[in-house]
Tab-separated table of N, CA and C in Angstrom:
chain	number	residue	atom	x	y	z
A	1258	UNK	N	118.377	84.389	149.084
A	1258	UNK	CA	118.192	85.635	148.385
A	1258	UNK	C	118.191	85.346	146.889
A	1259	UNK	N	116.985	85.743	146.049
A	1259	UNK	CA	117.269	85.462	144.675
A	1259	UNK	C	118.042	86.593	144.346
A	1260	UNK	N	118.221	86.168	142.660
A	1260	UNK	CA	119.018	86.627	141.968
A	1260	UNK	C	118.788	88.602	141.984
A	1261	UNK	N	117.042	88.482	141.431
A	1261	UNK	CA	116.726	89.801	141.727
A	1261	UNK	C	116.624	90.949	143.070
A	1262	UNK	N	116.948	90.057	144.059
A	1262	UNK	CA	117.487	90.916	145.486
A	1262	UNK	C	118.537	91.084	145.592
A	1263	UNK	N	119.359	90.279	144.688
A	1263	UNK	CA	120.981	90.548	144.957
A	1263	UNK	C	121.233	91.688	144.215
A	1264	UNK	N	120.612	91.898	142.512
A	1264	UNK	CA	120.814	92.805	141.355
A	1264	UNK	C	120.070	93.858	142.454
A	1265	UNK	N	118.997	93.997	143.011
A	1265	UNK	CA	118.264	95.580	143.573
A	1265	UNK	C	119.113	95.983	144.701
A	1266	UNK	N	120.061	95.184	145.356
A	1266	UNK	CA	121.071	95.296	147.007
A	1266	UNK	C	121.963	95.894	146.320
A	1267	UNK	N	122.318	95.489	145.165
A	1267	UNK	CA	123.903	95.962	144.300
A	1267	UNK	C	123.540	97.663	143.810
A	1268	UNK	N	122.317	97.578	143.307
A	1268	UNK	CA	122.067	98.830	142.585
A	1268	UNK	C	121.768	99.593	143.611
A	1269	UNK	N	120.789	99.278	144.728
A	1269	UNK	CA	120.586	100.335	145.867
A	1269	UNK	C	121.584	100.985	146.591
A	1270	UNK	N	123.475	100.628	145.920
A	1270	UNK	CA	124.266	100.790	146.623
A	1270	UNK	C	124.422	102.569	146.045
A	1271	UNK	N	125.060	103.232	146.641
A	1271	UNK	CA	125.267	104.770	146.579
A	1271	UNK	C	126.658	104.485	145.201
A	1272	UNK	N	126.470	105.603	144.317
A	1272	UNK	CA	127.536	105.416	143.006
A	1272	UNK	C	128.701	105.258	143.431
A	1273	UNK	N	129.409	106.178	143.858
A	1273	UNK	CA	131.251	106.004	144.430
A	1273	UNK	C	131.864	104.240	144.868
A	1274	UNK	N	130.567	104.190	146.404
A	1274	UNK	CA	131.437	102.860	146.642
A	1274	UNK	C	130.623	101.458	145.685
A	1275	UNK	N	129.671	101.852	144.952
A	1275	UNK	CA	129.483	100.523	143.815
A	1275	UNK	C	130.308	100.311	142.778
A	1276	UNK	N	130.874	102.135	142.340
A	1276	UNK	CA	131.683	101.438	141.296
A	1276	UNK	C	132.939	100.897	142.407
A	1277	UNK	N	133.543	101.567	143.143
A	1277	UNK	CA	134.949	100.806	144.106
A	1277	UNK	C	135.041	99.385	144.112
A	1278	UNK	N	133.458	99.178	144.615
A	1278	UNK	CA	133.877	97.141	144.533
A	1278	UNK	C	133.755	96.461	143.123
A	1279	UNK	N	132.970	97.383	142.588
A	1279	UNK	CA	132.872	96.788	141.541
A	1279	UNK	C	134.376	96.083	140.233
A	1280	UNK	N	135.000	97.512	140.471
A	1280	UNK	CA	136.156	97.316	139.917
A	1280	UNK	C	137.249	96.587	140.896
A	1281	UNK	N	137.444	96.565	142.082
A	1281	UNK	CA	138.276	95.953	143.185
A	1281	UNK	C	137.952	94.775	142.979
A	1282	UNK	N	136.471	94.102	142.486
A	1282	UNK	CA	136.191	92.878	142.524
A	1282	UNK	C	135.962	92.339	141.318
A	1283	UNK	N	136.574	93.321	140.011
A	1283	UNK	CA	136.526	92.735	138.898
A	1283	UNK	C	138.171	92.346	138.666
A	1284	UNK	N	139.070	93.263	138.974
A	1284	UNK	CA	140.571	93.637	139.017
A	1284	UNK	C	141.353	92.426	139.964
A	1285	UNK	N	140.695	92.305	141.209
A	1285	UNK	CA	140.946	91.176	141.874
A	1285	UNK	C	140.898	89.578	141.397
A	1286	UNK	N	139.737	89.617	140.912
A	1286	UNK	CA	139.170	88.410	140.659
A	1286	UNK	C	140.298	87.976	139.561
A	1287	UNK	N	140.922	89.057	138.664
A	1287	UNK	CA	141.462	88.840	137.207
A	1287	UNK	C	142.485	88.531	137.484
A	1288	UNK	N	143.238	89.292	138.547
A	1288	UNK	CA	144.657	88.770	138.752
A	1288	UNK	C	144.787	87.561	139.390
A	1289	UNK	N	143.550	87.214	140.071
A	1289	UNK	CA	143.610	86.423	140.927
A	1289	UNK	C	143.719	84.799	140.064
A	1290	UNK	N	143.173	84.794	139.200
A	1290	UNK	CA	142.868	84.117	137.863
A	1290	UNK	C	144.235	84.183	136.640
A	1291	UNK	N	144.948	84.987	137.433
A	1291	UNK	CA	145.806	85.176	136.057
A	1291	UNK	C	145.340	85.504	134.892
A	1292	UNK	N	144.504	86.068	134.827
A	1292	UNK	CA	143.759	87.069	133.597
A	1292	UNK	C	144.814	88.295	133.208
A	1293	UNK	N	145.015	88.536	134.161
A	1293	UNK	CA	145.722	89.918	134.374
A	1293	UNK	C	146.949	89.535	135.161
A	1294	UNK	N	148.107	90.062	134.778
A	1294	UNK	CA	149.408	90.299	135.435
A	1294	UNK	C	149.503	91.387	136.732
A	1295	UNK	N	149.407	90.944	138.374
A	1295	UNK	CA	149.824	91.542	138.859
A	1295	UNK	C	150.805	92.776	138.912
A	1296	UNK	N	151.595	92.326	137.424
A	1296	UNK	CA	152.941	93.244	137.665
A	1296	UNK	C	152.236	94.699	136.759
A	1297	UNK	N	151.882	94.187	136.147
A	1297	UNK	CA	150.881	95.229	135.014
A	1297	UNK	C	150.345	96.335	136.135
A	1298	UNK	N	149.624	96.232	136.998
A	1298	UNK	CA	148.763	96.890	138.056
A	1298	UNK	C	149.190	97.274	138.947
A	1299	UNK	N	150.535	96.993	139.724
A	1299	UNK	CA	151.061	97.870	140.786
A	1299	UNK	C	151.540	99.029	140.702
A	1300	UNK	N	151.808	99.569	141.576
A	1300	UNK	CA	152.475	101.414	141.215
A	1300	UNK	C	154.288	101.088	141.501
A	1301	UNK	N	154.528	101.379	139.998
A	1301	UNK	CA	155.825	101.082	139.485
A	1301	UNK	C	156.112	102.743	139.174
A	1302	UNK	N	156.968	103.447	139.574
A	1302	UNK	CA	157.094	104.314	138.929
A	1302	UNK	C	158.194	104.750	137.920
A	1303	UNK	N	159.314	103.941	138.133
A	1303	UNK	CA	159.496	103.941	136.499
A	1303	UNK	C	159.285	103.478	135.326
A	1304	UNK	N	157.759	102.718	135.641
A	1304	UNK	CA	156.880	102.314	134.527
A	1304	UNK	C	156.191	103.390	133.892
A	1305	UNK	N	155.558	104.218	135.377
A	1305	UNK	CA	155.051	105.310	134.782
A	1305	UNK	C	155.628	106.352	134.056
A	1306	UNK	N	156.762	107.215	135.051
A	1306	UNK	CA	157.855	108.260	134.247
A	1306	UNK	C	158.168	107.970	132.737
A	1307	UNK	N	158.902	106.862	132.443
A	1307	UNK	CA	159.431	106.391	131.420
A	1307	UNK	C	159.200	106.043	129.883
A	1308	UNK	N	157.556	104.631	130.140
A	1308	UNK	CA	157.241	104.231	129.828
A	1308	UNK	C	155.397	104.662	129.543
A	1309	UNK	N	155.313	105.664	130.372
A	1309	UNK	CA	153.663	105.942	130.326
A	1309	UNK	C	152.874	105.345	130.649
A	1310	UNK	N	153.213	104.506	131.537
A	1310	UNK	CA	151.779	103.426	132.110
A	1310	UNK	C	150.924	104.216	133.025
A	1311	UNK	N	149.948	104.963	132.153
A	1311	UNK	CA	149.653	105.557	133.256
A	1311	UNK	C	148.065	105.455	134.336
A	1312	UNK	N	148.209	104.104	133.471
A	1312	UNK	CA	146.890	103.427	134.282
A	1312	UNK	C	147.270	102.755	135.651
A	1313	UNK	N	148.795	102.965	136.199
A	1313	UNK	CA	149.166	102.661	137.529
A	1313	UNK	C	149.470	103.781	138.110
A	1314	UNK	N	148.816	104.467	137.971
A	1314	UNK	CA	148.325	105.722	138.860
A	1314	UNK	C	147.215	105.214	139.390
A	1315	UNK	N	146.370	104.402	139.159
A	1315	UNK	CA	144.971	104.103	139.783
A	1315	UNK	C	144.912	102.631	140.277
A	1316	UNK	N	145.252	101.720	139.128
A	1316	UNK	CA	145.060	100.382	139.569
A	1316	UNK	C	145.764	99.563	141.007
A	1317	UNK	N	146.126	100.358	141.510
A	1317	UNK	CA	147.193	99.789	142.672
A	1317	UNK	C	145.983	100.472	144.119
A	1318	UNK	N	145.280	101.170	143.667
A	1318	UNK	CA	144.333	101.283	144.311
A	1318	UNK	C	143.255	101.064	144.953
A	1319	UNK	N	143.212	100.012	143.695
A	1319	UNK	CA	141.990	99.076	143.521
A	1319	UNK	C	142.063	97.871	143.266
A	1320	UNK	N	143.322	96.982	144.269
A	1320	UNK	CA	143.699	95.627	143.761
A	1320	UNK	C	143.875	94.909	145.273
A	1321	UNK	N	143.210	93.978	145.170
A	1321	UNK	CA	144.021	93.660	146.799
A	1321	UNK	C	143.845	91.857	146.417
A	1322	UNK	N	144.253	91.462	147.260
A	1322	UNK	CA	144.518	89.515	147.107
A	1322	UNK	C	143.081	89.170	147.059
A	1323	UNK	N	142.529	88.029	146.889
A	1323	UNK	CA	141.715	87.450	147.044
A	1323	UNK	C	141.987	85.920	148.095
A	1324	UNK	N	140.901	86.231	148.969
A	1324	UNK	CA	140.883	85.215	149.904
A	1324	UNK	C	140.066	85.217	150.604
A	1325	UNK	N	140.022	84.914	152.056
A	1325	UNK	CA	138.753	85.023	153.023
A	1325	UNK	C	139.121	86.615	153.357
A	1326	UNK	N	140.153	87.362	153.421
A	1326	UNK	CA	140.017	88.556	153.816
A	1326	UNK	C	139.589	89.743	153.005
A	1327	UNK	N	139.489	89.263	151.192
A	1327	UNK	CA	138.811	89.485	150.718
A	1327	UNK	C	137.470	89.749	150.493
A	1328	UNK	N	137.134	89.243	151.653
A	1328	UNK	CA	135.231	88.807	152.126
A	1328	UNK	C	134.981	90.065	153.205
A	1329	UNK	N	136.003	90.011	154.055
A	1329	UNK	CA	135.893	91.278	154.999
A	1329	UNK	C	136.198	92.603	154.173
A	1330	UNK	N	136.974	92.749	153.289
A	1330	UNK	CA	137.327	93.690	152.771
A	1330	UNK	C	135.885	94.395	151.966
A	1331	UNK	N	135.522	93.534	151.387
A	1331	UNK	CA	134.481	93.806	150.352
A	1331	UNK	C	133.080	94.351	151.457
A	1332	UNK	N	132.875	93.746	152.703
A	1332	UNK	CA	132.400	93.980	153.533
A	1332	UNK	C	132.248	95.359	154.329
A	1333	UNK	N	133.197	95.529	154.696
A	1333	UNK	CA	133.547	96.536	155.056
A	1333	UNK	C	133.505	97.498	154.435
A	1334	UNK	N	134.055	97.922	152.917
A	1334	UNK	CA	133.791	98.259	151.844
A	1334	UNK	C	131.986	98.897	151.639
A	1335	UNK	N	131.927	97.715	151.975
A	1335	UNK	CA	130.133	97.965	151.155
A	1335	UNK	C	129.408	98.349	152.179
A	1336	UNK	N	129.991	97.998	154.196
A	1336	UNK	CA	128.968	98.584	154.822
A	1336	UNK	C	129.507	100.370	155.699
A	1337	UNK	N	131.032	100.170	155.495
A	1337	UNK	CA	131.286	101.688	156.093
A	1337	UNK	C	131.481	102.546	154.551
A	1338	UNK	N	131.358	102.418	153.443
A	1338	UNK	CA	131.261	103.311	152.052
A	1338	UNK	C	129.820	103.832	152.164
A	1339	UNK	N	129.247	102.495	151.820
A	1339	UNK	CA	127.738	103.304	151.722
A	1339	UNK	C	127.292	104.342	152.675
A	1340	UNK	N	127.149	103.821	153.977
A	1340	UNK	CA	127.007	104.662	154.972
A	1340	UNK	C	127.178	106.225	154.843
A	1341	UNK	N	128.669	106.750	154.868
A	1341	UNK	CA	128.809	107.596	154.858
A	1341	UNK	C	128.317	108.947	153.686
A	1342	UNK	N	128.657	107.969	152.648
A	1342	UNK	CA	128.345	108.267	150.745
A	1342	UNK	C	126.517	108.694	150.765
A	1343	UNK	N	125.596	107.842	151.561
A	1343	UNK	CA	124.035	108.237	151.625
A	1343	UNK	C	123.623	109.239	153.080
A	1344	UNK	N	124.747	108.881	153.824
A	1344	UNK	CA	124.245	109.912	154.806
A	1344	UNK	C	125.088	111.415	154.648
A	1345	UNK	N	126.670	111.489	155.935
A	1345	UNK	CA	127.108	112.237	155.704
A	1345	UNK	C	127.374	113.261	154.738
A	1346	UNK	N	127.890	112.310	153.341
A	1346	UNK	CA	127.731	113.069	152.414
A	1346	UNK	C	126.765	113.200	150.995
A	1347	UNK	N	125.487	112.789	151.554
A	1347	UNK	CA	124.189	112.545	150.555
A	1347	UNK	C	123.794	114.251	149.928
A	1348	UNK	N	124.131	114.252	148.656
A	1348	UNK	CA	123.631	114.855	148.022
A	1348	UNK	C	124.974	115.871	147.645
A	1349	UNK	N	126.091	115.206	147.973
A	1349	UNK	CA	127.340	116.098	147.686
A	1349	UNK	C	128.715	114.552	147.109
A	1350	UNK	N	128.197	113.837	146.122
A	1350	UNK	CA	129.280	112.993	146.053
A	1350	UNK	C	130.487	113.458	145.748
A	1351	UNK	N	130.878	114.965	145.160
A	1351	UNK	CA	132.102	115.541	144.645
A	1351	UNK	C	132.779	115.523	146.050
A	1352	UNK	N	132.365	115.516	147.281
A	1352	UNK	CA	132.776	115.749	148.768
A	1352	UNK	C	133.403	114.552	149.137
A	1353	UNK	N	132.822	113.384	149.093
A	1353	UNK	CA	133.433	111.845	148.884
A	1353	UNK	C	134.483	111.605	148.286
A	1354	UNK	N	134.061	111.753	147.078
A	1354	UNK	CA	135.449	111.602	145.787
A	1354	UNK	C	136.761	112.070	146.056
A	1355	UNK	N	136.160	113.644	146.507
A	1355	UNK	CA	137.662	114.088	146.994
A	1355	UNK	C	138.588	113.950	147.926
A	1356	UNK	N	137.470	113.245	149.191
A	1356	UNK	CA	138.076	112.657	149.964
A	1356	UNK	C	139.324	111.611	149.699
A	1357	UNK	N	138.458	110.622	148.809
A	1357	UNK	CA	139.104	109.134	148.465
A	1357	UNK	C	140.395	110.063	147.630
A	1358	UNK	N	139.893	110.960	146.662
A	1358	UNK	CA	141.408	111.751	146.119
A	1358	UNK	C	142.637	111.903	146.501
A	1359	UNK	N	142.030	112.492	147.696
A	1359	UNK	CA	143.049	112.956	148.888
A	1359	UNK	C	143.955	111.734	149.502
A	1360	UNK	N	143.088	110.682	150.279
A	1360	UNK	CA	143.859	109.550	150.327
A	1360	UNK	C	144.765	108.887	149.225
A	1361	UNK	N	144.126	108.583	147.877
A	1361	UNK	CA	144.711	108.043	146.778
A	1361	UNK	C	146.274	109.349	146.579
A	1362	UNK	N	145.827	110.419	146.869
A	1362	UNK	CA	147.038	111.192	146.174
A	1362	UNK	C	148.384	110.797	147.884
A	1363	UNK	N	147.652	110.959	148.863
A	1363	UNK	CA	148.854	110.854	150.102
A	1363	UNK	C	149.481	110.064	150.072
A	1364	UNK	N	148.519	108.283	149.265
A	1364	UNK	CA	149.066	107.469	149.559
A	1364	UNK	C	150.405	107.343	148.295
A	1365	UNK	N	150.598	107.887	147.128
A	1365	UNK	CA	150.961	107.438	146.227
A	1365	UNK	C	152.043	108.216	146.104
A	1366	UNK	N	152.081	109.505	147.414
A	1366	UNK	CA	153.304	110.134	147.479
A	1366	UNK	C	154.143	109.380	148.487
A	1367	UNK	N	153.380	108.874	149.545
A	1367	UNK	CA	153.999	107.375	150.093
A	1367	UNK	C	154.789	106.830	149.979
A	1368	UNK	N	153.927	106.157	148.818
A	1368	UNK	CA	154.427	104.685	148.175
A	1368	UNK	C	155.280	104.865	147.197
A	1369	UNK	N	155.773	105.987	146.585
A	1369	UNK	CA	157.013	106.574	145.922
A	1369	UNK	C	158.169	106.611	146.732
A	1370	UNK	N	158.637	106.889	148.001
A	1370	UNK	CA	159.434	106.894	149.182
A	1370	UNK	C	159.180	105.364	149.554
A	1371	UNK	N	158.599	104.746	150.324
A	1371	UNK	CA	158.274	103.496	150.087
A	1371	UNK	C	158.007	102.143	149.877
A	1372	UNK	N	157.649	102.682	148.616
A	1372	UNK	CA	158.010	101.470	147.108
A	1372	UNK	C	156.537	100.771	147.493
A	1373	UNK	N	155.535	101.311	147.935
A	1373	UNK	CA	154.026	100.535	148.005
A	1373	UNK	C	153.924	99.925	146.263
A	1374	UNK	N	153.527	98.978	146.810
A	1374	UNK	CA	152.992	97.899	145.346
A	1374	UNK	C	151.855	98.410	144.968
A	1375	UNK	N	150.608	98.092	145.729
A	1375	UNK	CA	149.502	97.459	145.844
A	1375	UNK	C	149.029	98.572	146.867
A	1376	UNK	N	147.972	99.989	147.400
A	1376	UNK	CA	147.600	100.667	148.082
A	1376	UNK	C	145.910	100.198	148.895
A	1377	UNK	N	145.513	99.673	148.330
A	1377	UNK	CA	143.968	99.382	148.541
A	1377	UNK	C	143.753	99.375	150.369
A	1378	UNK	N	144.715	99.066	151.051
A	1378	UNK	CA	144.566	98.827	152.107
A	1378	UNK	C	143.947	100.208	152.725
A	1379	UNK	N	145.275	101.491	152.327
A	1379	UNK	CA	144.876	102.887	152.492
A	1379	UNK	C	143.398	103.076	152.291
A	1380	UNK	N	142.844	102.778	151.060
A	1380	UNK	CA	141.458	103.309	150.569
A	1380	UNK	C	140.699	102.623	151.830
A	1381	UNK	N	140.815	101.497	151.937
A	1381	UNK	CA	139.685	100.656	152.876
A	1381	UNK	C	139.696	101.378	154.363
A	1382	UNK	N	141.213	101.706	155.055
A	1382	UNK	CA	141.412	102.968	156.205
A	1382	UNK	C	140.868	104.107	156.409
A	1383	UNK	N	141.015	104.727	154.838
A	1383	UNK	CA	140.346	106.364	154.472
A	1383	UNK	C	138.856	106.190	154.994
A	1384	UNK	N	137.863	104.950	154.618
A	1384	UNK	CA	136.757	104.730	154.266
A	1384	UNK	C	136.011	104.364	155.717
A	1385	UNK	N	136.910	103.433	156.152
A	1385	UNK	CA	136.813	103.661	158.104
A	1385	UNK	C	136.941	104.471	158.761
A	1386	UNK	N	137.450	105.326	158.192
A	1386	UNK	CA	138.087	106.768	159.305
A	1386	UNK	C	136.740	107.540	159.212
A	1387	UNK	N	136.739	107.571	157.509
A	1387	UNK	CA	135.336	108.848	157.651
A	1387	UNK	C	134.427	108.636	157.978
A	1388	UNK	N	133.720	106.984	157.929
A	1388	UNK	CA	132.678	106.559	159.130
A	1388	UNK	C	132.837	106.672	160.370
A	1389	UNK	N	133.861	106.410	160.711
A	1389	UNK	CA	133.904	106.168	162.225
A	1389	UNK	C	133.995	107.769	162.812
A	1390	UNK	N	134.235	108.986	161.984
A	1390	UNK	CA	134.212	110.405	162.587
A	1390	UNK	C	132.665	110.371	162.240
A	1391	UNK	N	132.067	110.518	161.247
A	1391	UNK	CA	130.637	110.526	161.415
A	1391	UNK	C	129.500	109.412	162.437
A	1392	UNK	N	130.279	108.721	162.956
A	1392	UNK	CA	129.706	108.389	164.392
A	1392	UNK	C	130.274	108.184	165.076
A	1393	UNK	N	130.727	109.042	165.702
A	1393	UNK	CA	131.945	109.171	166.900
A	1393	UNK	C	131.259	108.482	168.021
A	1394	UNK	N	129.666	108.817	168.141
A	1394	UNK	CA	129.336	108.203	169.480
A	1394	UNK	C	128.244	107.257	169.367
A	1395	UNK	N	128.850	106.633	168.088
A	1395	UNK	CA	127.806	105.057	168.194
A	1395	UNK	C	128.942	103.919	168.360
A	1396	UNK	N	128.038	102.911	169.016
A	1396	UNK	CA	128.916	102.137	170.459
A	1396	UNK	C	129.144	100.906	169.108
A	1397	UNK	N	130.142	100.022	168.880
A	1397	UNK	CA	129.689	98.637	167.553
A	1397	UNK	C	130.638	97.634	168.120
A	1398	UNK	N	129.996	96.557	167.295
A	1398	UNK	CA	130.442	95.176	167.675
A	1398	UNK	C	132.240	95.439	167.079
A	1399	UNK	N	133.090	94.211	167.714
A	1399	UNK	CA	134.067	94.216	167.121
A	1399	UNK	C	134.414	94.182	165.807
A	1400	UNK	N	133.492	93.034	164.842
A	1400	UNK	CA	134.098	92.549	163.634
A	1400	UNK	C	132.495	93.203	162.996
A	1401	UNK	N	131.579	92.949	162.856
A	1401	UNK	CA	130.798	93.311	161.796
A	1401	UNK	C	129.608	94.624	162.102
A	1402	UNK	N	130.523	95.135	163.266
A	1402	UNK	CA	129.412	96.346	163.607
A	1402	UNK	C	128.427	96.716	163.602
């Protein structure tokens, strides 16, 4: 695949889940690199209350390890997001968003009781669930459907 099928596969992706990996796989990559401090990015909340960090309201959302399951993640990501984002909810992304809202807000009342670090797992669940109700009766392989 050249370069320019990879740039038109990336862009043909639906907005919501391009920016998701985009930042999951910029955020990842950084910590992963030590660019970025893990501790900086988890949901701390007396970082937040206290101190105002209040960019860990989000980043714990969008952080997960890097590894080979990283590969499925991003996968999965890119083939049950899109899906739903161009079909189910094509032509209503505020319907999506709020979805992922909804998860991001359940999970973070959670992970306050808890003590979740790191949530991304939730988002990647939310993102399976709402595919897998919008085809309740299509039959799929185990691992790459």
């Amino acid at each position: 695949m050249s370069e320019n099928e990879l740039l038109a596969k990336y862009r043909s992706l639906p907005l919501l889940t391009r920016s998701l990996m985009t930042v999951t796989v910029v955020l990842s990559l950084a910590v992963s690199t030590n660019l970025l401090s893990s501790q900086v990015l988890m949901l701390h909340w007396p970082s937040i209350m206290y101190r105002l960090h209040v960019h860990r309201l989000l980043t714990p959302f969008l952080v997960t390890g890097v590894g080979f399951n990283f590969l499925f993640e991003m996968l999965f990501l890119h083939n049950y997001g899109s899906q739903p984002e161009s079909s189910t909810f094509a032509g209503r992304p505020a319907d999506f968003a709020w979805s992922l809202l909804f998860t991001y807000l359940t999970t973070s009342v959670v992970g306050y009781f808890l003590h979740f670090a790191f949530t991304f797992q939730a988002l990647l669940a939310s993102v399976i669930y709402l595919w897998s109700q919008a085809n309740a009766d299509r039959t799929v392989g185990f691992m790459l459907g």
